[in-house]
Amino acid sequence: MIGIISYLAFFLTIALILAIAVLGLNLQWGHTGLFNGGIVAFFGAGAYGMVLLGGPDRVDGLGGFSLSYPLALLGGIALSGLLALIVGLATTRLRHDYLAIATFGVAIAMESLMRNATWLTGGATGLRGFERPLEAFVGNAFAYNLLFMFFVLLCVSLVYLFLETLVHSPFGRLLRAVRENERAARSLGKSPAAVRLTAFVIGAMLMGLSGALYATFYAFISPQDLAPILTFQIWAMLIVGGSGNNKGAVVGTLVVWGAWVGSGWLLTAIAPTHLQLYTGSIQYILVGSIIVFSLLWRPRGLLPEKLSTHSYPLPEPGAPNQQTGSAS
Amino acid sequence: MLQSLFDGILVGSILSLGAIGLTLIMHILRFANFSHAELISMGAYFTLTLDAVFTAFSRALASKLPMLSVSISLLLAMLAALLITGIAAAIIDRLVFKRLREQAGPLTMVFASFGIGLIIRNVIGLVYGLKSVHYNNDIAFAIMISSDPLLLVKADQLFILALTLLVMVSLHLFMSRTSVGFALKAISENPVLAQINGINLASMVRLAWLLGGALAAVAGVCYALNNQLSPVMGRDLVLSLFAAAIVGGIGSIYGAALGGLIVGLASSLALLVIPTGYKPAIPFLIILLVLYLRPNGLFGEER
């Protein structure tokens, strides 16, 4: 019994951590129409930043400042934000797909840095020896994992409330205005480039938070944890859940993460030994297919975006609703 | 130094072929196609299969061209593969991108192209195995052209340079001497005006995919001859292709050709000063530099 609860807690903890990154992507893609091709880089910046700041002293490299956990967490988030700022400044004024290319490039640059800059990132072996906050105080591993799950749940709830407030504020309407009609937004005296940059940086910081929590949970981070597939998984979660809908983002995370873990378990169970090597390829094809087929057939996801029209008269029944055709 | 220059030009000419197709599509359909590099892998692997089929039909085809490790059947296989890859590119457009163009924005196509790239890459891995392979396992010896400064050149590499040059000259003649070439140029510069003049947009889009796929297939065969075939060869090249297209200016065929050479040379020369492990990041730095300094590239127009 403890085994099942313990596994469920493990599953939920990872899913909820990823949900924060999906919520960050929802701000960028769902609400603002910004395509982030390198989610893993911002996730990784948060993870490495947190471990470097909060980890133990390192003999063979920079870092290990042993800062208190909240400070380390904030530092990791800030690092992701800084990275997003550098990329965003170069691209938010330009053709919209340049952001996709630049963010994809960041992820590749980040991967080379992780693998090669041993003095900073520990290279292929990663950074070990991080002490999880309060672990010694709690003692019992099972109790600690449960406690950590509730901590992550608290983080998700706070992020969710923050984003709900944000997207229903005037700034949220501005985001959608920029997404739907940039010229119209500009005609109202708004700066689309500044709005896009703000949304991009906030979204990236949420991805950083997600990465930092991930590294905290495992007390360890290495390039193996930051495989490029993570970016695809996060996209799939958002598009399945319903981009533009924060509740959908969380639901999509649980569904897709469940499908990922389940398919991995199933494939390992049924594939003969000499084909075990290829189970990864099959799972990747699954994720790619989820993305392509969702975009083609269910672009609005399980929980489609709801555009509030409460202060305006409702459209005539049967009249084409212009606003809902925006699942891009 | 001389060796780095030569290697840079060699890799650059391969990148040019891939980047030309990418920039055409990016300009005409207004989206960054991240699955374009998978056409490179497809072209290379189709050639591998067809080469095996042709040699099975007639042993005579397996005879090598003088000095080269390239056989007659490999050349025939490449010709067939470039047609097949072009058609495959047009089919993917018909099945996915065309429908997304009609119902959503260009960024949704970017999104889908990532998914398609992931699918193609892993299907290739499933079909051909995850290990890298060669067209043939003979060891190609390099000829020392000069010892100081050192310059080692393989006959195959000269073949690659000649082939890429031939393809680019043919493309230039096609674009500047034929009415179809003019029509393609017109549609990419001003789609509305071109259609008023009776140019069929749908058939030009198809032509762009055919052309892009065929060029990518040649690039794939050249890359595989110079290195090896692996399911991730496209993914390894995609950022360099974008760098080449952006350096040249989106939409400019000559820009993409030059951009490919610049990116190839810059990546090769940069390794003289930075550790090899950082090689994948070089195209990203080039992209960032161009976007900050000259966002429209060398020959691109502002949009």
PDB file of N, CA and C in Angstrom, chain A residues 205-267:
ATOM      1  N   MET A 205      10.702  32.512 -16.701  1.00  0.00           N
ATOM      2  CA  MET A 205      11.013  32.415 -15.277  1.00  0.00           C
ATOM      3  C   MET A 205      10.211  31.295 -14.628  1.00  0.00           C
ATOM      4  N   LEU A 206       8.988  31.098 -15.102  1.00  0.00           N
ATOM      5  CA  LEU A 206       8.188  29.976 -14.578  1.00  0.00           C
ATOM      6  C   LEU A 206       8.829  28.644 -14.972  1.00  0.00           C
ATOM      7  N   MET A 207       9.349  28.589 -16.212  1.00  0.00           N
ATOM      8  CA  MET A 207      10.068  27.374 -16.621  1.00  0.00           C
ATOM      9  C   MET A 207      11.290  27.172 -15.728  1.00  0.00           C
ATOM     10  N   GLY A 208      11.941  28.284 -15.370  1.00  0.00           N
ATOM     11  CA  GLY A 208      13.088  28.221 -14.459  1.00  0.00           C
ATOM     12  C   GLY A 208      12.688  27.681 -13.099  1.00  0.00           C
ATOM     13  N   LEU A 209      11.550  28.140 -12.598  1.00  0.00           N
ATOM     14  CA  LEU A 209      11.042  27.640 -11.304  1.00  0.00           C
ATOM     15  C   LEU A 209      10.811  26.130 -11.385  1.00  0.00           C
ATOM     16  N   SER A 210      10.207  25.716 -12.511  1.00  0.00           N
ATOM     17  CA  SER A 210       9.943  24.294 -12.710  1.00  0.00           C
ATOM     18  C   SER A 210      11.249  23.493 -12.672  1.00  0.00           C
ATOM     19  N   GLY A 211      12.264  23.996 -13.378  1.00  0.00           N
ATOM     20  CA  GLY A 211      13.562  23.310 -13.400  1.00  0.00           C
ATOM     21  C   GLY A 211      14.208  23.272 -12.024  1.00  0.00           C
ATOM     22  N   ALA A 212      14.102  24.382 -11.302  1.00  0.00           N
ATOM     23  CA  ALA A 212      14.706  24.453  -9.966  1.00  0.00           C
ATOM     24  C   ALA A 212      14.052  23.446  -9.021  1.00  0.00           C
ATOM     25  N   LEU A 213      12.712  23.321  -9.123  1.00  0.00           N
ATOM     26  CA  LEU A 213      12.007  22.349  -8.273  1.00  0.00           C
ATOM     27  C   LEU A 213      12.392  20.922  -8.646  1.00  0.00           C
ATOM     28  N   TYR A 214      12.546  20.708  -9.949  1.00  0.00           N
ATOM     29  CA  TYR A 214      12.959  19.382 -10.436  1.00  0.00           C
ATOM     30  C   TYR A 214      14.312  18.995  -9.844  1.00  0.00           C
ATOM     31  N   ALA A 215      15.261  19.952  -9.905  1.00  0.00           N
ATOM     32  CA  ALA A 215      16.601  19.680  -9.366  1.00  0.00           C
ATOM     33  C   ALA A 215      16.554  19.496  -7.854  1.00  0.00           C
ATOM     34  N   THR A 216      15.649  20.208  -7.194  1.00  0.00           N
ATOM     35  CA  THR A 216      15.519  20.056  -5.747  1.00  0.00           C
ATOM     36  C   THR A 216      15.032  18.643  -5.418  1.00  0.00           C
ATOM     37  N   PHE A 217      14.028  18.197  -6.169  1.00  0.00           N
ATOM     38  CA  PHE A 217      13.427  16.890  -5.907  1.00  0.00           C
ATOM     39  C   PHE A 217      14.460  15.775  -6.056  1.00  0.00           C
ATOM     40  N   TYR A 218      15.269  15.847  -7.131  1.00  0.00           N
ATOM     41  CA  TYR A 218      16.267  14.796  -7.341  1.00  0.00           C
ATOM     42  C   TYR A 218      17.576  15.072  -6.616  1.00  0.00           C
ATOM     43  N   ALA A 219      17.729  16.284  -6.075  1.00  0.00           N
ATOM     44  CA  ALA A 219      18.957  16.714  -5.396  1.00  0.00           C
ATOM     45  C   ALA A 219      20.164  16.571  -6.311  1.00  0.00           C
ATOM     46  N   PHE A 220      19.921  16.743  -7.609  1.00  0.00           N
ATOM     47  CA  PHE A 220      20.955  16.400  -8.574  1.00  0.00           C
ATOM     48  C   PHE A 220      20.506  16.909  -9.934  1.00  0.00           C
ATOM     49  N   ILE A 221      21.438  17.379 -10.758  1.00  0.00           N
ATOM     50  CA  ILE A 221      21.049  17.747 -12.115  1.00  0.00           C
ATOM     51  C   ILE A 221      22.193  17.402 -13.072  1.00  0.00           C
ATOM     52  N   SER A 222      21.860  16.859 -14.233  1.00  0.00           N
ATOM     53  CA  SER A 222      22.878  16.527 -15.228  1.00  0.00           C
ATOM     54  C   SER A 222      22.265  16.682 -16.615  1.00  0.00           C
ATOM     55  N   PRO A 223      23.112  16.683 -17.657  1.00  0.00           N
ATOM     56  CA  PRO A 223      22.561  16.837 -19.014  1.00  0.00           C
ATOM     57  C   PRO A 223      21.535  15.765 -19.361  1.00  0.00           C
ATOM     58  N   GLN A 224      21.609  14.586 -18.730  1.00  0.00           N
ATOM     59  CA  GLN A 224      20.640  13.527 -19.034  1.00  0.00           C
ATOM     60  C   GLN A 224      19.213  13.934 -18.666  1.00  0.00           C
ATOM     61  N   ASP A 225      19.089  14.787 -17.625  1.00  0.00           N
ATOM     62  CA  ASP A 225      17.759  15.226 -17.213  1.00  0.00           C
ATOM     63  C   ASP A 225      17.182  16.257 -18.177  1.00  0.00           C
ATOM     64  N   LEU A 226      18.059  16.843 -18.988  1.00  0.00           N
ATOM     65  CA  LEU A 226      17.622  17.946 -19.832  1.00  0.00           C
ATOM     66  C   LEU A 226      17.706  17.564 -21.303  1.00  0.00           C
ATOM     67  N   ALA A 227      17.148  16.410 -21.650  1.00  0.00           N
ATOM     68  CA  ALA A 227      17.144  15.969 -23.036  1.00  0.00           C
ATOM     69  C   ALA A 227      16.181  16.846 -23.839  1.00  0.00           C
ATOM     70  N   PRO A 228      16.482  17.029 -25.146  1.00  0.00           N
ATOM     71  CA  PRO A 228      15.632  17.887 -25.978  1.00  0.00           C
ATOM     72  C   PRO A 228      14.170  17.456 -25.984  1.00  0.00           C
ATOM     73  N   ILE A 229      13.886  16.183 -25.689  1.00  0.00           N
ATOM     74  CA  ILE A 229      12.504  15.695 -25.741  1.00  0.00           C
ATOM     75  C   ILE A 229      11.622  16.429 -24.740  1.00  0.00           C
ATOM     76  N   LEU A 230      12.232  16.964 -23.669  1.00  0.00           N
ATOM     77  CA  LEU A 230      11.455  17.677 -22.657  1.00  0.00           C
ATOM     78  C   LEU A 230      10.655  18.818 -23.284  1.00  0.00           C
ATOM     79  N   THR A 231      11.297  19.561 -24.199  1.00  0.00           N
ATOM     80  CA  THR A 231      10.605  20.661 -24.874  1.00  0.00           C
ATOM     81  C   THR A 231       9.359  20.146 -25.591  1.00  0.00           C
ATOM     82  N   PHE A 232       9.507  19.012 -26.286  1.00  0.00           N
ATOM     83  CA  PHE A 232       8.375  18.445 -27.029  1.00  0.00           C
ATOM     84  C   PHE A 232       7.276  17.997 -26.070  1.00  0.00           C
ATOM     85  N   GLN A 233       7.682  17.400 -24.952  1.00  0.00           N
ATOM     86  CA  GLN A 233       6.684  16.931 -23.981  1.00  0.00           C
ATOM     87  C   GLN A 233       5.857  18.089 -23.450  1.00  0.00           C
ATOM     88  N   ILE A 234       6.533  19.181 -23.121  1.00  0.00           N
ATOM     89  CA  ILE A 234       5.821  20.345 -22.570  1.00  0.00           C
ATOM     90  C   ILE A 234       4.845  20.903 -23.610  1.00  0.00           C
ATOM     91  N   TRP A 235       5.295  20.958 -24.879  1.00  0.00           N
ATOM     92  CA  TRP A 235       4.381  21.425 -25.936  1.00  0.00           C
ATOM     93  C   TRP A 235       3.160  20.530 -26.015  1.00  0.00           C
ATOM     94  N   ALA A 236       3.419  19.218 -26.031  1.00  0.00           N
ATOM     95  CA  ALA A 236       2.313  18.264 -26.168  1.00  0.00           C
ATOM     96  C   ALA A 236       1.320  18.459 -25.026  1.00  0.00           C
ATOM     97  N   MET A 237       1.852  18.671 -23.798  1.00  0.00           N
ATOM     98  CA  MET A 237       0.970  18.857 -22.643  1.00  0.00           C
ATOM     99  C   MET A 237       0.060  20.065 -22.835  1.00  0.00           C
ATOM    100  N   LEU A 238       0.636  21.150 -23.336  1.00  0.00           N
ATOM    101  CA  LEU A 238      -0.170  22.360 -23.493  1.00  0.00           C
ATOM    102  C   LEU A 238      -1.209  22.191 -24.597  1.00  0.00           C
ATOM    103  N   ILE A 239      -0.788  21.642 -25.721  1.00  0.00           N
ATOM    104  CA  ILE A 239      -1.703  21.576 -26.862  1.00  0.00           C
ATOM    105  C   ILE A 239      -2.817  20.564 -26.610  1.00  0.00           C
ATOM    106  N   VAL A 240      -2.509  19.507 -25.854  1.00  0.00           N
ATOM    107  CA  VAL A 240      -3.563  18.548 -25.504  1.00  0.00           C
ATOM    108  C   VAL A 240      -4.544  19.174 -24.510  1.00  0.00           C
ATOM    109  N   GLY A 241      -3.995  19.875 -23.525  1.00  0.00           N
ATOM    110  CA  GLY A 241      -4.851  20.459 -22.496  1.00  0.00           C
ATOM    111  C   GLY A 241      -5.714  21.591 -23.021  1.00  0.00           C
ATOM    112  N   GLY A 242      -5.155  22.395 -23.893  1.00  0.00           N
ATOM    113  CA  GLY A 242      -5.890  23.535 -24.428  1.00  0.00           C
ATOM    114  C   GLY A 242      -5.116  24.809 -24.216  1.00  0.00           C
ATOM    115  N   SER A 243      -4.451  25.272 -25.280  1.00  0.00           N
ATOM    116  CA  SER A 243      -3.593  26.438 -25.085  1.00  0.00           C
ATOM    117  C   SER A 243      -4.476  27.671 -24.932  1.00  0.00           C
ATOM    118  N   GLY A 244      -4.111  28.510 -24.000  1.00  0.00           N
ATOM    119  CA  GLY A 244      -4.902  29.682 -23.676  1.00  0.00           C
ATOM    120  C   GLY A 244      -5.765  29.461 -22.450  1.00  0.00           C
ATOM    121  N   ASN A 245      -5.741  28.244 -21.912  1.00  0.00           N
ATOM    122  CA  ASN A 245      -6.544  27.929 -20.733  1.00  0.00           C
ATOM    123  C   ASN A 245      -5.626  27.331 -19.657  1.00  0.00           C
ATOM    124  N   ASN A 246      -5.486  28.058 -18.537  1.00  0.00           N
ATOM    125  CA  ASN A 246      -4.551  27.604 -17.496  1.00  0.00           C
ATOM    126  C   ASN A 246      -4.979  26.280 -16.868  1.00  0.00           C
ATOM    127  N   LYS A 247      -6.288  26.101 -16.711  1.00  0.00           N
ATOM    128  CA  LYS A 247      -6.764  24.838 -16.163  1.00  0.00           C
ATOM    129  C   LYS A 247      -6.420  23.709 -17.151  1.00  0.00           C
ATOM    130  N   GLY A 248      -6.629  24.005 -18.433  1.00  0.00           N
ATOM    131  CA  GLY A 248      -6.306  23.038 -19.479  1.00  0.00           C
ATOM    132  C   GLY A 248      -4.831  22.662 -19.449  1.00  0.00           C
ATOM    133  N   ALA A 249      -3.975  23.651 -19.173  1.00  0.00           N
ATOM    134  CA  ALA A 249      -2.537  23.380 -19.124  1.00  0.00           C
ATOM    135  C   ALA A 249      -2.224  22.335 -18.061  1.00  0.00           C
ATOM    136  N   VAL A 250      -2.858  22.472 -16.899  1.00  0.00           N
ATOM    137  CA  VAL A 250      -2.596  21.526 -15.803  1.00  0.00           C
ATOM    138  C   VAL A 250      -3.173  20.145 -16.144  1.00  0.00           C
ATOM    139  N   VAL A 251      -4.396  20.130 -16.676  1.00  0.00           N
ATOM    140  CA  VAL A 251      -5.020  18.853 -17.051  1.00  0.00           C
ATOM    141  C   VAL A 251      -4.188  18.157 -18.131  1.00  0.00           C
ATOM    142  N   GLY A 252      -3.779  18.932 -19.148  1.00  0.00           N
ATOM    143  CA  GLY A 252      -2.965  18.375 -20.227  1.00  0.00           C
ATOM    144  C   GLY A 252      -1.673  17.766 -19.706  1.00  0.00           C
ATOM    145  N   THR A 253      -1.062  18.414 -18.710  1.00  0.00           N
ATOM    146  CA  THR A 253       0.170  17.893 -18.127  1.00  0.00           C
ATOM    147  C   THR A 253      -0.059  16.511 -17.544  1.00  0.00           C
ATOM    148  N   LEU A 254      -1.145  16.382 -16.756  1.00  0.00           N
ATOM    149  CA  LEU A 254      -1.419  15.099 -16.116  1.00  0.00           C
ATOM    150  C   LEU A 254      -1.704  14.019 -17.166  1.00  0.00           C
ATOM    151  N   VAL A 255      -2.490  14.376 -18.198  1.00  0.00           N
ATOM    152  CA  VAL A 255      -2.851  13.398 -19.228  1.00  0.00           C
ATOM    153  C   VAL A 255      -1.610  12.940 -19.989  1.00  0.00           C
ATOM    154  N   VAL A 256      -0.826  13.910 -20.496  1.00  0.00           N
ATOM    155  CA  VAL A 256       0.320  13.544 -21.332  1.00  0.00           C
ATOM    156  C   VAL A 256       1.417  12.871 -20.515  1.00  0.00           C
ATOM    157  N   TRP A 257       1.635  13.341 -19.292  1.00  0.00           N
ATOM    158  CA  TRP A 257       2.661  12.692 -18.466  1.00  0.00           C
ATOM    159  C   TRP A 257       2.236  11.262 -18.135  1.00  0.00           C
ATOM    160  N   GLY A 258       0.925  11.084 -17.889  1.00  0.00           N
ATOM    161  CA  GLY A 258       0.404   9.737 -17.653  1.00  0.00           C
ATOM    162  C   GLY A 258       0.620   8.850 -18.869  1.00  0.00           C
ATOM    163  N   ALA A 259       0.325   9.403 -20.070  1.00  0.00           N
ATOM    164  CA  ALA A 259       0.503   8.635 -21.303  1.00  0.00           C
ATOM    165  C   ALA A 259       1.978   8.302 -21.519  1.00  0.00           C
ATOM    166  N   TRP A 260       2.857   9.249 -21.182  1.00  0.00           N
ATOM    167  CA  TRP A 260       4.303   9.033 -21.369  1.00  0.00           C
ATOM    168  C   TRP A 260       4.797   7.919 -20.447  1.00  0.00           C
ATOM    169  N   VAL A 261       4.472   8.051 -19.166  1.00  0.00           N
ATOM    170  CA  VAL A 261       4.931   7.059 -18.189  1.00  0.00           C
ATOM    171  C   VAL A 261       4.306   5.697 -18.502  1.00  0.00           C
ATOM    172  N   GLY A 262       2.998   5.722 -18.817  1.00  0.00           N
ATOM    173  CA  GLY A 262       2.299   4.480 -19.124  1.00  0.00           C
ATOM    174  C   GLY A 262       2.865   3.786 -20.354  1.00  0.00           C
ATOM    175  N   SER A 263       3.101   4.559 -21.422  1.00  0.00           N
ATOM    176  CA  SER A 263       3.611   3.946 -22.651  1.00  0.00           C
ATOM    177  C   SER A 263       5.030   3.406 -22.425  1.00  0.00           C
ATOM    178  N   GLY A 264       5.805   4.122 -21.619  1.00  0.00           N
ATOM    179  CA  GLY A 264       7.159   3.653 -21.322  1.00  0.00           C
ATOM    180  C   GLY A 264       7.113   2.328 -20.587  1.00  0.00           C
ATOM    181  N   TRP A 265       6.222   2.241 -19.625  1.00  0.00           N
ATOM    182  CA  TRP A 265       6.083   1.031 -18.822  1.00  0.00           C
ATOM    183  C   TRP A 265       5.624  -0.136 -19.707  1.00  0.00           C
ATOM    184  N   LEU A 266       4.610   0.161 -20.549  1.00  0.00           N
ATOM    185  CA  LEU A 266       4.047  -0.867 -21.419  1.00  0.00           C
ATOM    186  C   LEU A 266       5.091  -1.378 -22.414  1.00  0.00           C
ATOM    187  N   LEU A 267       5.805  -0.444 -23.051  1.00  0.00           N
ATOM    188  CA  LEU A 267       6.786  -0.832 -24.069  1.00  0.00           C
ATOM    189  C   LEU A 267       7.904  -1.663 -23.457  1.00  0.00           C
TER     190      LEU A 267
END
